[in-house]
PDB file of C-alpha atoms in Angstrom:
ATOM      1  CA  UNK U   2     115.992 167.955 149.331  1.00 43.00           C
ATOM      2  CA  UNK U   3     113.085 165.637 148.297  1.00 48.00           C
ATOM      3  CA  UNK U   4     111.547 163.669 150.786  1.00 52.00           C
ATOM      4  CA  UNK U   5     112.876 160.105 148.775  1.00 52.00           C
ATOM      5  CA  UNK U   6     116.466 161.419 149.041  1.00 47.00           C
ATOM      6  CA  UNK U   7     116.285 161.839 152.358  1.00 57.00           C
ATOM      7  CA  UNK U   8     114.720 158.562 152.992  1.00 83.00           C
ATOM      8  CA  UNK U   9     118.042 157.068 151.177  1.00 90.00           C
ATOM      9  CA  UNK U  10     120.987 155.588 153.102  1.00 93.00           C
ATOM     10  CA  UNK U  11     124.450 154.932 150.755  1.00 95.00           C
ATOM     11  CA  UNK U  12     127.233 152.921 152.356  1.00 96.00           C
ATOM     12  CA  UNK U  13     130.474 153.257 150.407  1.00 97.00           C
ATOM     13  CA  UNK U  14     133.266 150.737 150.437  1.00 97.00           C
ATOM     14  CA  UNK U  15     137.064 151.134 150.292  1.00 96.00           C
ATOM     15  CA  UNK U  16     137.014 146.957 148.648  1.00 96.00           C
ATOM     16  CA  UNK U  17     134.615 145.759 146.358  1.00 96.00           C
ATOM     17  CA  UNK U  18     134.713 142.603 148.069  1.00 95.00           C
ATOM     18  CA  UNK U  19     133.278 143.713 151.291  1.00 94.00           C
ATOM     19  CA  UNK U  20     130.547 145.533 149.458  1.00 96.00           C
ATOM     20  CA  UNK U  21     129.453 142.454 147.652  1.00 95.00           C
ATOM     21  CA  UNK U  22     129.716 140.344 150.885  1.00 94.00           C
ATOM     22  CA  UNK U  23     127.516 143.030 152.281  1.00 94.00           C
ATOM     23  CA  UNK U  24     124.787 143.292 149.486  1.00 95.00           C
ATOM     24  CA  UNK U  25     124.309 138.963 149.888  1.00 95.00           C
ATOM     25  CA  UNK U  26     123.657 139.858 153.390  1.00 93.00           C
ATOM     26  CA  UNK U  27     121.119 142.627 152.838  1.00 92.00           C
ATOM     27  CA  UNK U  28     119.626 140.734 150.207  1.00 94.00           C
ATOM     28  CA  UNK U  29     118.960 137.913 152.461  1.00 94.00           C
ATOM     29  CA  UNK U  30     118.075 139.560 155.998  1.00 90.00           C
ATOM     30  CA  UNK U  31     115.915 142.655 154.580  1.00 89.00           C
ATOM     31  CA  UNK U  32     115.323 142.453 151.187  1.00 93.00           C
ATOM     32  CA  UNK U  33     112.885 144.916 151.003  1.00 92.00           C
ATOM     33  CA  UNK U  34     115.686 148.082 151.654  1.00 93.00           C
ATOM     34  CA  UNK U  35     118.256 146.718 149.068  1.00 94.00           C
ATOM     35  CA  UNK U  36     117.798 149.669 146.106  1.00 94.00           C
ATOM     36  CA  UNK U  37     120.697 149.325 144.155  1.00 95.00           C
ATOM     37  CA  UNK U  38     124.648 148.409 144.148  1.00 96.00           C
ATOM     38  CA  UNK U  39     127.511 150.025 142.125  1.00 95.00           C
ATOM     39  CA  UNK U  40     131.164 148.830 142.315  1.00 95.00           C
ATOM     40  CA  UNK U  41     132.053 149.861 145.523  1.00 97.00           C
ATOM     41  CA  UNK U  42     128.286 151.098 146.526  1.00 96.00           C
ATOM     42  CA  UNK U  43     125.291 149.960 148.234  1.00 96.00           C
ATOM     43  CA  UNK U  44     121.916 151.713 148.495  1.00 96.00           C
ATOM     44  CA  UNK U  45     119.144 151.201 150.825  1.00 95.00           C
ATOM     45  CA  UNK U  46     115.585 152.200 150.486  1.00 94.00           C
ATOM     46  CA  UNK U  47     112.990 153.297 153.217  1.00 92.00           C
ATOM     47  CA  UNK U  48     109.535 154.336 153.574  1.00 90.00           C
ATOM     48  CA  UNK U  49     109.759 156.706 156.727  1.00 90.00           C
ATOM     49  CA  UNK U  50     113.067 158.473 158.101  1.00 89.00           C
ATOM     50  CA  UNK U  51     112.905 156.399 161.639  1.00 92.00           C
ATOM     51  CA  UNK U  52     113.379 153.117 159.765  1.00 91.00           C
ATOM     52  CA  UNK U  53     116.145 154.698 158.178  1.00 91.00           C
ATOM     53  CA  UNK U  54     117.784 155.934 161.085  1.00 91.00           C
ATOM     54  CA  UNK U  55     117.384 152.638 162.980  1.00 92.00           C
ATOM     55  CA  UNK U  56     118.736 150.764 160.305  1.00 90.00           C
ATOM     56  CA  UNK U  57     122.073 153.668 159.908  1.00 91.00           C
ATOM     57  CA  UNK U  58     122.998 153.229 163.968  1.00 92.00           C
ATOM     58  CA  UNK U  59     122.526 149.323 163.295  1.00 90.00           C
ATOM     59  CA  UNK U  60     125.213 149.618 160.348  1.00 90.00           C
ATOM     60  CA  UNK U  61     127.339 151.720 162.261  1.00 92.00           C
ATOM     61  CA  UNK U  62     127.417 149.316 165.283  1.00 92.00           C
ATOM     62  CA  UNK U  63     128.114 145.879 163.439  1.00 89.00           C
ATOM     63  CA  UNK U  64     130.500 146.868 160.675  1.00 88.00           C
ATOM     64  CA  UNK U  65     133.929 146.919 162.140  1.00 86.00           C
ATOM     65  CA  UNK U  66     136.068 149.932 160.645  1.00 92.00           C
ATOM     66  CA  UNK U  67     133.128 152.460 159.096  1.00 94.00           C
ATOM     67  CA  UNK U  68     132.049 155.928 159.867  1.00 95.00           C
ATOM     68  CA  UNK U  69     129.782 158.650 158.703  1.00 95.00           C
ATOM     69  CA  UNK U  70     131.223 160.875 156.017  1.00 95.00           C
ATOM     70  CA  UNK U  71     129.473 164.390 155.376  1.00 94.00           C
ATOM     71  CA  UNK U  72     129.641 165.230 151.212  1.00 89.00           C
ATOM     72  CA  UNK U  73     130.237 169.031 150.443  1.00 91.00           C
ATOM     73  CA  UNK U  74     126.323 169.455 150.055  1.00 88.00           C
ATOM     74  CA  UNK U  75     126.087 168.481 153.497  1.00 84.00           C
ATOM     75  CA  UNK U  76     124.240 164.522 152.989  1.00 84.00           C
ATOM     76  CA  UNK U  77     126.073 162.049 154.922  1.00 88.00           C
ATOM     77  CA  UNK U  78     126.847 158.543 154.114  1.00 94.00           C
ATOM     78  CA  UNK U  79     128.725 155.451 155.382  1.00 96.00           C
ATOM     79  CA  UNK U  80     132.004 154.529 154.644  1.00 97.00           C
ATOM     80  CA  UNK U  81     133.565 151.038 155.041  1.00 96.00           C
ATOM     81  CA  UNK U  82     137.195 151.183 155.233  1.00 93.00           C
TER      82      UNK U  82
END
């Protein structure tokens, strides 16, 4: 696994909307991890692993209704419901 991979946090949505509403947010507060949106998709950048980390348990405490997912590879990411 490369090192900017692991230093890469995706958040999936079940609504488009909410992952829209989400990206204005980013965009606004921290900028400087937005690193791309799809449909239903958000990715967020960081330079070390601790930021990254920081930033997951923050996600995970103010988002009502979302969990960590584990892919069949074994990388985890956030889902929205």
């Amino acid at each position: 696994m490369s090192d900017i991979y692991k230093r890469t946090l995706q958040i999936e949505f079940k609504y488009r909307q909410r992952c829209t509403k989400f990206v204005k947010h980013i965009k606004k507060l921290c900028p400087q991890y937005f690193d791309g949106k799809g449909e239903r998709c958000v990715w967020l950048k960081f330079d070390r692993e601790e930021t990254m980390e920081v930033v997951k348990i923050k996600v995970l405490s103010e988002i009502k209704s979302c969990e960590i997912r584990k892919r069949e590879n074994g990388d985890d990411y956030i889902f929205v419901n």
